[in-house]
JSON list of C-alpha atoms in Angstrom, two decimals:
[
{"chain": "A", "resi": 1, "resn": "UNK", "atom": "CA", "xyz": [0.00, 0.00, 0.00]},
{"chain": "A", "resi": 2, "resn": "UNK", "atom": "CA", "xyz": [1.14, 3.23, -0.86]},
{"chain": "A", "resi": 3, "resn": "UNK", "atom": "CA", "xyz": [2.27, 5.69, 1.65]},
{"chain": "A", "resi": 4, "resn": "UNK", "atom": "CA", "xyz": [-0.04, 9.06, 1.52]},
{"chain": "A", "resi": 5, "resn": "UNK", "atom": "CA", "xyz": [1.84, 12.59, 3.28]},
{"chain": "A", "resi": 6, "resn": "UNK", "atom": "CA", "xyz": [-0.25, 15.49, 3.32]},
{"chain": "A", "resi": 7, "resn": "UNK", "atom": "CA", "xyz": [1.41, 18.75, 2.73]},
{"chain": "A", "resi": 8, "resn": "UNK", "atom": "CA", "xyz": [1.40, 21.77, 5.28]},
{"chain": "A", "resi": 9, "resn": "UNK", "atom": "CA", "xyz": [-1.33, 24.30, 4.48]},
{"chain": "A", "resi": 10, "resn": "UNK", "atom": "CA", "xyz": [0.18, 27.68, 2.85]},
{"chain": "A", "resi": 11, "resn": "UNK", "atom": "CA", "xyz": [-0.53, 31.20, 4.27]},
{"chain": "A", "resi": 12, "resn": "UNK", "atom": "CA", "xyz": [-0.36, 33.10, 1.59]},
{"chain": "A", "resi": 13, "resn": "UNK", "atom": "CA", "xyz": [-0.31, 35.96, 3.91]},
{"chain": "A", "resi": 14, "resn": "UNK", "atom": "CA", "xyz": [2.62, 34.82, 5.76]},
{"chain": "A", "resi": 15, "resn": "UNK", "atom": "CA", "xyz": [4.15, 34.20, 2.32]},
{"chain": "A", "resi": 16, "resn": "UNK", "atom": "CA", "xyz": [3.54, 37.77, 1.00]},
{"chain": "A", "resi": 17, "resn": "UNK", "atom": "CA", "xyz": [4.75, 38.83, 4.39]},
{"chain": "A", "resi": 18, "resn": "UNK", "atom": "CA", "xyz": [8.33, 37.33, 3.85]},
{"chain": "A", "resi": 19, "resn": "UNK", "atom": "CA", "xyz": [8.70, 38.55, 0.42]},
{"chain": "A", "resi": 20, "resn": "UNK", "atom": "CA", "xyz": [7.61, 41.88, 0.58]},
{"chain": "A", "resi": 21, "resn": "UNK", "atom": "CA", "xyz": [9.96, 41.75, 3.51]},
{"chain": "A", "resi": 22, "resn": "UNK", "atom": "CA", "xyz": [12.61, 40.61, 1.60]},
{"chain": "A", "resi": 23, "resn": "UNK", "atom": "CA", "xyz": [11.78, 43.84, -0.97]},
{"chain": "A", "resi": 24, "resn": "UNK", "atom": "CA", "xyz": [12.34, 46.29, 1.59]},
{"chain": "A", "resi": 25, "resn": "UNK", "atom": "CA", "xyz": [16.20, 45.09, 1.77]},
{"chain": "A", "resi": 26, "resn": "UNK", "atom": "CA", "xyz": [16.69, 45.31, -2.06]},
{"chain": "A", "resi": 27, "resn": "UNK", "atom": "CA", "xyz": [16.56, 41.32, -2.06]},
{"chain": "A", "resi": 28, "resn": "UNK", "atom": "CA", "xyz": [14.04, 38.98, -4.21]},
{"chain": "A", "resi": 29, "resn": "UNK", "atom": "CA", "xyz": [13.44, 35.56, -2.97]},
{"chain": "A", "resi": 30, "resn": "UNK", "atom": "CA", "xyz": [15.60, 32.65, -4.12]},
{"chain": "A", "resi": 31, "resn": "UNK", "atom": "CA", "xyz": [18.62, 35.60, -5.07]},
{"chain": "A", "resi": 32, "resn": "UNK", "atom": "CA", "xyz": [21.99, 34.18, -4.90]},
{"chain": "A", "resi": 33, "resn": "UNK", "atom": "CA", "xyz": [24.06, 36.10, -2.52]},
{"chain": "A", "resi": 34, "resn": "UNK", "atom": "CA", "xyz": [27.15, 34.99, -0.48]},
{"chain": "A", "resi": 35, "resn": "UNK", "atom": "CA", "xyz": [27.73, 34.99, 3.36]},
{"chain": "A", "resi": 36, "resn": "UNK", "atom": "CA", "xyz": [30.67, 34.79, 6.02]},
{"chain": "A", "resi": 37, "resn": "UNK", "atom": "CA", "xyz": [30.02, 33.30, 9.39]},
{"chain": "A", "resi": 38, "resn": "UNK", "atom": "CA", "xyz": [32.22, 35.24, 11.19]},
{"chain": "A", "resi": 39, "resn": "UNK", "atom": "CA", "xyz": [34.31, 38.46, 10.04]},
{"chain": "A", "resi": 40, "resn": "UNK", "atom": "CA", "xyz": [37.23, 37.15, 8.13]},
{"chain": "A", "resi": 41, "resn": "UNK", "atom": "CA", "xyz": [35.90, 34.09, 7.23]},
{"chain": "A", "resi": 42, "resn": "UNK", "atom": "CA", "xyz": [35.81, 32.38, 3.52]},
{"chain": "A", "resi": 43, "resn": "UNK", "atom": "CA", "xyz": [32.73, 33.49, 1.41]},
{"chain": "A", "resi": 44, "resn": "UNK", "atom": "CA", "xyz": [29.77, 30.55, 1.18]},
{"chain": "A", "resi": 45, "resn": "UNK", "atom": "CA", "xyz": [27.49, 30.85, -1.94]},
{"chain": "A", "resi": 46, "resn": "UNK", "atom": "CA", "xyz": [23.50, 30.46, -0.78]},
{"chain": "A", "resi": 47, "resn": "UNK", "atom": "CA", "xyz": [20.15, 32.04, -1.79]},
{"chain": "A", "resi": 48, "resn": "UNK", "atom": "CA", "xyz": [17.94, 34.54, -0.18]},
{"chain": "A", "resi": 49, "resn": "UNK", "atom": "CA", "xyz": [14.53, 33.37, 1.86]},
{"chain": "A", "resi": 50, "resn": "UNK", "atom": "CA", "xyz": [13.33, 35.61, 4.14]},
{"chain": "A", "resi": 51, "resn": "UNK", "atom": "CA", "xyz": [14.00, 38.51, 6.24]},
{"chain": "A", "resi": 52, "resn": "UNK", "atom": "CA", "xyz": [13.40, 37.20, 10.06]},
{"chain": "A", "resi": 53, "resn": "UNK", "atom": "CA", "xyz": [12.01, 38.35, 12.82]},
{"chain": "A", "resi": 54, "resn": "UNK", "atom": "CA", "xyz": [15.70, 40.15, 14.45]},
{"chain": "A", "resi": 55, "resn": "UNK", "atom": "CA", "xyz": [16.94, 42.12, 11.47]},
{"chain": "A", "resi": 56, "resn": "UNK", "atom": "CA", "xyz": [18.96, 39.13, 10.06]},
{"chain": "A", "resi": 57, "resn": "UNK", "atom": "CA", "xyz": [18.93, 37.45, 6.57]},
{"chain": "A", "resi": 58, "resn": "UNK", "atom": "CA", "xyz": [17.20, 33.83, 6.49]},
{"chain": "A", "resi": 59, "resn": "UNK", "atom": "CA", "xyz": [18.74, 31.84, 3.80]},
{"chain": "A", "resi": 60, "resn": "UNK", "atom": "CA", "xyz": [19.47, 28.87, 2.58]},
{"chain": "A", "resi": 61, "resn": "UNK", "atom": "CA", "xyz": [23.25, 27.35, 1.75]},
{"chain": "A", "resi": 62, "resn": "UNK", "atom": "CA", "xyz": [24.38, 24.86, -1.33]},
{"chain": "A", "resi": 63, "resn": "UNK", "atom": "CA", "xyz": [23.85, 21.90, 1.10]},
{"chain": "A", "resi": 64, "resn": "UNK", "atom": "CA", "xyz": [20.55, 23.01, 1.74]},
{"chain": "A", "resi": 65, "resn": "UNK", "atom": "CA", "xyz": [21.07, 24.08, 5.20]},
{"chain": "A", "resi": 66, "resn": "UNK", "atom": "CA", "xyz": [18.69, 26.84, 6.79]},
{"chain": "A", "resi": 67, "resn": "UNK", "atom": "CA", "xyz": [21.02, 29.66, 7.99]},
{"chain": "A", "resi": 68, "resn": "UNK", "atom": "CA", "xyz": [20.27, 33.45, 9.61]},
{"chain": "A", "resi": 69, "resn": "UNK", "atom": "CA", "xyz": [23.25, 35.40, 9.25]},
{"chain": "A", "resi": 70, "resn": "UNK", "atom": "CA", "xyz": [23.41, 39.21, 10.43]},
{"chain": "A", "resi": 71, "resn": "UNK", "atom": "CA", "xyz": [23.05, 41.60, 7.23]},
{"chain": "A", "resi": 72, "resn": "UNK", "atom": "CA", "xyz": [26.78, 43.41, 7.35]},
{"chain": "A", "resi": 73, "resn": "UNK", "atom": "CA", "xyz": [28.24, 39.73, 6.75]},
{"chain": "A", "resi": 74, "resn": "UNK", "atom": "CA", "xyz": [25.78, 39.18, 3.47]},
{"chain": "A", "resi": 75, "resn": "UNK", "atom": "CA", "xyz": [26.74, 40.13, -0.32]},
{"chain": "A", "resi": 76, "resn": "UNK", "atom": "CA", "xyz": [24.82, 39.88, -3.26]},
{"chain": "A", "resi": 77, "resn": "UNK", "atom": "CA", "xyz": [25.96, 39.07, -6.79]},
{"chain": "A", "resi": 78, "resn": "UNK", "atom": "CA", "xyz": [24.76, 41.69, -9.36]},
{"chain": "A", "resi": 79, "resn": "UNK", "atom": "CA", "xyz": [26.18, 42.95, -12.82]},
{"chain": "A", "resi": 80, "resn": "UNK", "atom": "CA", "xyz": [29.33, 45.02, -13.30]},
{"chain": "A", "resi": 81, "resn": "UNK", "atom": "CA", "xyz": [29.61, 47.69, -16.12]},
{"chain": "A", "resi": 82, "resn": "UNK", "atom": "CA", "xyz": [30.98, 44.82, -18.35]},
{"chain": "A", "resi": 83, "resn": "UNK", "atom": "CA", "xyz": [28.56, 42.22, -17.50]},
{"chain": "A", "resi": 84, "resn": "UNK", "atom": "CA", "xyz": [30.63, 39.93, -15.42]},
{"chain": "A", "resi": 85, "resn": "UNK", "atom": "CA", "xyz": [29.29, 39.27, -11.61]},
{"chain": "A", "resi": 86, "resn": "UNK", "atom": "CA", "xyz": [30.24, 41.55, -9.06]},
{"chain": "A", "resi": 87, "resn": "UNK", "atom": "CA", "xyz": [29.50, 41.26, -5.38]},
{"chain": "A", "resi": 88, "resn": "UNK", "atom": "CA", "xyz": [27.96, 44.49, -3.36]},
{"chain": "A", "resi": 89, "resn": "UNK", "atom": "CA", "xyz": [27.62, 44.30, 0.19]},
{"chain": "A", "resi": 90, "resn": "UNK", "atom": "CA", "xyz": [23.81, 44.12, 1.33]},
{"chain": "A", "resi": 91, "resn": "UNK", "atom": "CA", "xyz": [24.21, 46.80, 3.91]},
{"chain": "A", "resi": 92, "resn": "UNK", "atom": "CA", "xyz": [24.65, 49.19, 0.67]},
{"chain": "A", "resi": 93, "resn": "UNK", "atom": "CA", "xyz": [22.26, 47.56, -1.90]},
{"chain": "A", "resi": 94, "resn": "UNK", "atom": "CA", "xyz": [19.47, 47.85, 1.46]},
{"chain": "A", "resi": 95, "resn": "UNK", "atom": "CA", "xyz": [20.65, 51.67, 1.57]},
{"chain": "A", "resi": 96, "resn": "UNK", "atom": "CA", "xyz": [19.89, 52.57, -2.02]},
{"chain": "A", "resi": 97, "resn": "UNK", "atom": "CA", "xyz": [16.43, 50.85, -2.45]},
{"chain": "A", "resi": 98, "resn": "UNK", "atom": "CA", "xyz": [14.89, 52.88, 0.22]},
{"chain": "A", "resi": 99, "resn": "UNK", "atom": "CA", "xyz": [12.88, 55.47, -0.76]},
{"chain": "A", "resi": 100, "resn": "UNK", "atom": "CA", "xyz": [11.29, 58.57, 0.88]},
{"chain": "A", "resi": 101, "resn": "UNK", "atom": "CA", "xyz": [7.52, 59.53, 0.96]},
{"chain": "A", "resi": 102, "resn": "UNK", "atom": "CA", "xyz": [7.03, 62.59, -1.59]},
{"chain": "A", "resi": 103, "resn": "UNK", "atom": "CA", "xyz": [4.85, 64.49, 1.23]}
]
């Protein structure tokens, strides 16, 4: 007999939460960016999930291990003048997508 798992149900409100959360920082969900543990430390390629609950980026390493790493240790891979992949710290990228009200 075949064995029958049900799925968690979805909040799509929860969902909508995270991403728009994810906005705020500059980030879309399932970016690649890059992370150190600890200042100094060698760069580890992941992708972006969520912004949690303490300021710090939820995301998701090659192995498939669920990390949350503080923000000034995060990078993200965008496009230099040239086209080749440059890395931008998230601290700056966060920075320049806020915008002010007009009134």
């Amino acid at each position: 007999m075949a064995k029958v798992s049900k799925k968690a149900p979805t909040d799509i409100r929860a969902f909508r939460a995270a991403v728009d959360a994810l906005a705020r920082v500059g980030l879309e969900e399932h970016q690649t960016i890059r992370f150190r543990r600890e200042a100094g430390g060698r760069w580890i390629e992941g992708t972006a999930m969520a912004l949690d609950a303490d300021g710090s980026l939820g995301l998701c390493d090659k192995r498939g291990r669920r990390r949350s790493i503080p923000i000034d240790h995060v990078e993200v891979a965008s496009r230099g003048p040239r086209g080749g992949r440059v890395w931008v710290p998230l601290a700056e990228v966060a920075a320049a997508t806020e915008q002010l009200g007009l009134f």
